[in-house]
């Protein structure tokens, strides 16, 4: 992604929409990959009184109900 040298310069709305669509698609793919990795992880939890978080995959669960 190129940054405009002059941040005050407006970009074409069509280009912005296309970039947003591309980034949303990439984000969805990354969320899917993360979910798959977290489901397959042999969790190693670090627990606090309020939550526990896996040291390997960063899965976090609330222990406060």
Tab-separated table of N, CA and C in Angstrom:
chain	number	residue	atom	x	y	z
A	1	UNK	N	0.849	-1.167	0.000
A	1	UNK	CA	0.000	0.000	0.000
A	1	UNK	C	0.899	1.236	0.000
A	2	UNK	N	0.646	2.151	-0.903
A	2	UNK	CA	1.426	3.373	-0.993
A	2	UNK	C	0.770	4.453	-0.153
A	3	UNK	N	1.594	5.228	0.514
A	3	UNK	CA	1.091	6.363	1.281
A	3	UNK	C	1.343	7.630	0.471
A	4	UNK	N	0.365	8.514	0.512
A	4	UNK	CA	0.551	9.789	-0.165
A	4	UNK	C	1.555	10.618	0.614
A	5	UNK	N	2.463	11.282	-0.102
A	5	UNK	CA	3.442	12.137	0.556
A	5	UNK	C	2.729	13.255	1.299
A	6	UNK	N	1.679	13.757	0.700
A	6	UNK	CA	0.881	14.814	1.323
A	6	UNK	C	-0.363	14.160	1.919
A	7	UNK	N	-0.405	13.992	3.247
A	7	UNK	CA	-1.520	13.303	3.891
A	7	UNK	C	-2.837	14.058	3.715
A	8	UNK	N	-2.785	15.332	3.359
A	8	UNK	CA	-3.994	16.100	3.130
A	8	UNK	C	-4.602	15.824	1.762
A	9	UNK	N	-3.892	15.127	0.908
A	9	UNK	CA	-4.347	14.826	-0.443
A	9	UNK	C	-5.431	13.754	-0.405
A	10	UNK	N	-6.563	14.025	-1.035
A	10	UNK	CA	-7.671	13.073	-1.049
A	10	UNK	C	-7.432	11.992	-2.087
A	11	UNK	N	-7.803	10.767	-1.741
A	11	UNK	CA	-7.675	9.645	-2.669
A	11	UNK	C	-9.024	9.380	-3.310
A	12	UNK	N	-8.996	8.736	-4.439
A	12	UNK	CA	-10.198	8.400	-5.184
A	12	UNK	C	-11.087	7.475	-4.351
A	13	UNK	N	-12.373	7.821	-4.171
A	13	UNK	CA	-13.273	6.979	-3.379
A	13	UNK	C	-13.373	5.545	-3.895
A	14	UNK	N	-13.326	5.362	-5.195
A	14	UNK	CA	-13.373	4.014	-5.758
A	14	UNK	C	-12.170	3.183	-5.334
A	15	UNK	N	-10.995	3.818	-5.333
A	15	UNK	CA	-9.782	3.124	-4.896
A	15	UNK	C	-9.869	2.787	-3.414
A	16	UNK	N	-10.398	3.718	-2.626
A	16	UNK	CA	-10.538	3.478	-1.193
A	16	UNK	C	-11.485	2.318	-0.919
A	17	UNK	N	-12.614	2.281	-1.638
A	17	UNK	CA	-13.571	1.179	-1.456
A	17	UNK	C	-12.945	-0.160	-1.845
A	18	UNK	N	-12.193	-0.166	-2.928
A	18	UNK	CA	-11.530	-1.395	-3.374
A	18	UNK	C	-10.496	-1.852	-2.340
A	19	UNK	N	-9.760	-0.908	-1.784
A	19	UNK	CA	-8.764	-1.252	-0.770
A	19	UNK	C	-9.439	-1.771	0.501
A	20	UNK	N	-10.534	-1.149	0.900
A	20	UNK	CA	-11.287	-1.611	2.070
A	20	UNK	C	-11.781	-3.035	1.848
A	21	UNK	N	-12.317	-3.307	0.666
A	21	UNK	CA	-12.819	-4.646	0.339
A	21	UNK	C	-11.686	-5.672	0.392
A	22	UNK	N	-10.532	-5.312	-0.159
A	22	UNK	CA	-9.373	-6.210	-0.154
A	22	UNK	C	-8.910	-6.483	1.276
A	23	UNK	N	-8.842	-5.432	2.091
A	23	UNK	CA	-8.389	-5.595	3.472
A	23	UNK	C	-9.391	-6.395	4.309
A	24	UNK	N	-10.694	-6.191	4.072
A	24	UNK	CA	-11.707	-6.963	4.790
A	24	UNK	C	-11.607	-8.441	4.437
A	25	UNK	N	-11.337	-8.735	3.181
A	25	UNK	CA	-11.171	-10.120	2.743
A	25	UNK	C	-9.940	-10.746	3.396
A	26	UNK	N	-8.845	-9.995	3.434
A	26	UNK	CA	-7.620	-10.484	4.068
A	26	UNK	C	-7.845	-10.699	5.566
A	27	UNK	N	-8.577	-9.793	6.207
A	27	UNK	CA	-8.878	-9.918	7.634
A	27	UNK	C	-9.706	-11.167	7.909
A	28	UNK	N	-10.694	-11.432	7.083
A	28	UNK	CA	-11.526	-12.628	7.249
A	28	UNK	C	-10.680	-13.894	7.119
A	29	UNK	N	-9.765	-13.912	6.160
A	29	UNK	CA	-8.891	-15.076	5.980
A	29	UNK	C	-7.982	-15.264	7.191
A	30	UNK	N	-7.457	-14.172	7.727
A	30	UNK	CA	-6.588	-14.261	8.900
A	30	UNK	C	-7.364	-14.713	10.134
A	31	UNK	N	-8.602	-14.254	10.278
A	31	UNK	CA	-9.435	-14.700	11.406
A	31	UNK	C	-9.700	-16.201	11.314
A	32	UNK	N	-9.929	-16.692	10.108
A	32	UNK	CA	-10.146	-18.125	9.907
A	32	UNK	C	-8.891	-18.910	10.277
A	33	UNK	N	-7.727	-18.429	9.839
A	33	UNK	CA	-6.462	-19.097	10.164
A	33	UNK	C	-6.224	-19.116	11.669
A	34	UNK	N	-6.501	-17.994	12.333
A	34	UNK	CA	-6.318	-17.909	13.778
A	34	UNK	C	-7.247	-18.879	14.496
A	35	UNK	N	-8.504	-18.928	14.077
A	35	UNK	CA	-9.463	-19.848	14.681
A	35	UNK	C	-9.036	-21.295	14.524
A	36	UNK	N	-8.540	-21.641	13.352
A	36	UNK	CA	-8.064	-23.000	13.099
A	36	UNK	C	-6.873	-23.326	13.997
A	37	UNK	N	-5.934	-22.398	14.110
A	37	UNK	CA	-4.756	-22.611	14.954
A	37	UNK	C	-5.153	-22.754	16.419
A	38	UNK	N	-6.104	-21.937	16.865
A	38	UNK	CA	-6.522	-21.998	18.260
A	38	UNK	C	-7.277	-23.289	18.572
A	39	UNK	N	-8.061	-23.789	17.622
A	39	UNK	CA	-8.782	-25.047	17.835
A	39	UNK	C	-7.822	-26.231	17.892
A	40	UNK	N	-6.733	-26.177	17.137
A	40	UNK	CA	-5.773	-27.275	17.078
A	40	UNK	C	-4.712	-27.197	18.180
A	41	UNK	N	-4.669	-26.093	18.908
A	41	UNK	CA	-3.622	-25.862	19.905
A	41	UNK	C	-3.791	-26.772	21.127
A	42	UNK	N	-2.673	-27.291	21.616
A	42	UNK	CA	-2.636	-28.005	22.892
A	42	UNK	C	-2.335	-26.927	23.940
A	43	UNK	N	-3.389	-26.289	24.434
A	43	UNK	CA	-3.278	-25.074	25.242
A	43	UNK	C	-2.374	-25.229	26.470
A	44	UNK	N	-1.651	-24.161	26.751
A	44	UNK	CA	-0.821	-24.027	27.946
A	44	UNK	C	-1.260	-22.719	28.599
A	45	UNK	N	-2.205	-22.809	29.537
A	45	UNK	CA	-2.844	-21.619	30.079
A	45	UNK	C	-2.053	-20.949	31.191
A	46	UNK	N	-2.070	-19.626	31.149
A	46	UNK	CA	-1.603	-18.766	32.222
A	46	UNK	C	-2.873	-18.192	32.826
A	47	UNK	N	-3.124	-18.467	34.110
A	47	UNK	CA	-4.390	-18.058	34.717
A	47	UNK	C	-4.218	-16.895	35.673
A	48	UNK	N	-5.206	-16.004	35.646
A	48	UNK	CA	-5.343	-14.919	36.606
A	48	UNK	C	-6.697	-15.129	37.279
A	49	UNK	N	-7.019	-14.364	38.314
A	49	UNK	CA	-8.330	-14.537	38.949
A	49	UNK	C	-9.507	-14.260	37.998
A	50	UNK	N	-9.299	-13.483	36.950
A	50	UNK	CA	-10.392	-13.108	36.054
A	50	UNK	C	-10.403	-13.839	34.723
A	51	UNK	N	-9.249	-14.332	34.285
A	51	UNK	CA	-9.208	-14.967	32.966
A	51	UNK	C	-8.057	-15.957	32.885
A	52	UNK	N	-8.059	-16.692	31.795
A	52	UNK	CA	-6.914	-17.540	31.484
A	52	UNK	C	-6.608	-17.383	30.009
A	53	UNK	N	-5.299	-17.348	29.697
A	53	UNK	CA	-4.864	-17.129	28.326
A	53	UNK	C	-3.811	-18.169	27.975
A	54	UNK	N	-3.957	-18.744	26.792
A	54	UNK	CA	-2.983	-19.717	26.315
A	54	UNK	C	-1.698	-18.991	25.922
A	55	UNK	N	-0.593	-19.507	26.412
A	55	UNK	CA	0.712	-18.904	26.097
A	55	UNK	C	1.122	-19.158	24.654
A	56	UNK	N	0.565	-20.190	24.037
A	56	UNK	CA	0.952	-20.562	22.676
A	56	UNK	C	0.151	-19.826	21.603
A	57	UNK	N	-1.189	-19.805	21.764
A	57	UNK	CA	-2.028	-19.278	20.676
A	57	UNK	C	-2.825	-18.031	21.060
A	58	UNK	N	-2.680	-17.574	22.300
A	58	UNK	CA	-3.337	-16.360	22.795
A	58	UNK	C	-4.849	-16.495	22.981
A	59	UNK	N	-5.390	-17.721	22.970
A	59	UNK	CA	-6.818	-17.932	23.245
A	59	UNK	C	-7.078	-17.441	24.660
A	60	UNK	N	-8.134	-16.655	24.842
A	60	UNK	CA	-8.449	-16.104	26.152
A	60	UNK	C	-9.866	-16.468	26.542
A	61	UNK	N	-10.014	-16.890	27.793
A	61	UNK	CA	-11.326	-17.218	28.339
A	61	UNK	C	-11.530	-16.426	29.616
A	62	UNK	N	-12.740	-15.941	29.806
A	62	UNK	CA	-13.092	-15.249	31.035
A	62	UNK	C	-13.453	-16.273	32.097
A	63	UNK	N	-12.962	-16.078	33.309
A	63	UNK	CA	-13.303	-16.952	34.428
A	63	UNK	C	-14.290	-16.266	35.363
A	64	UNK	N	-14.640	-15.038	35.043
A	64	UNK	CA	-15.556	-14.264	35.879
A	64	UNK	C	-16.956	-14.383	35.313
A	65	UNK	N	-17.863	-14.909	36.087
A	65	UNK	CA	-19.234	-15.094	35.614
A	65	UNK	C	-20.200	-14.319	36.452
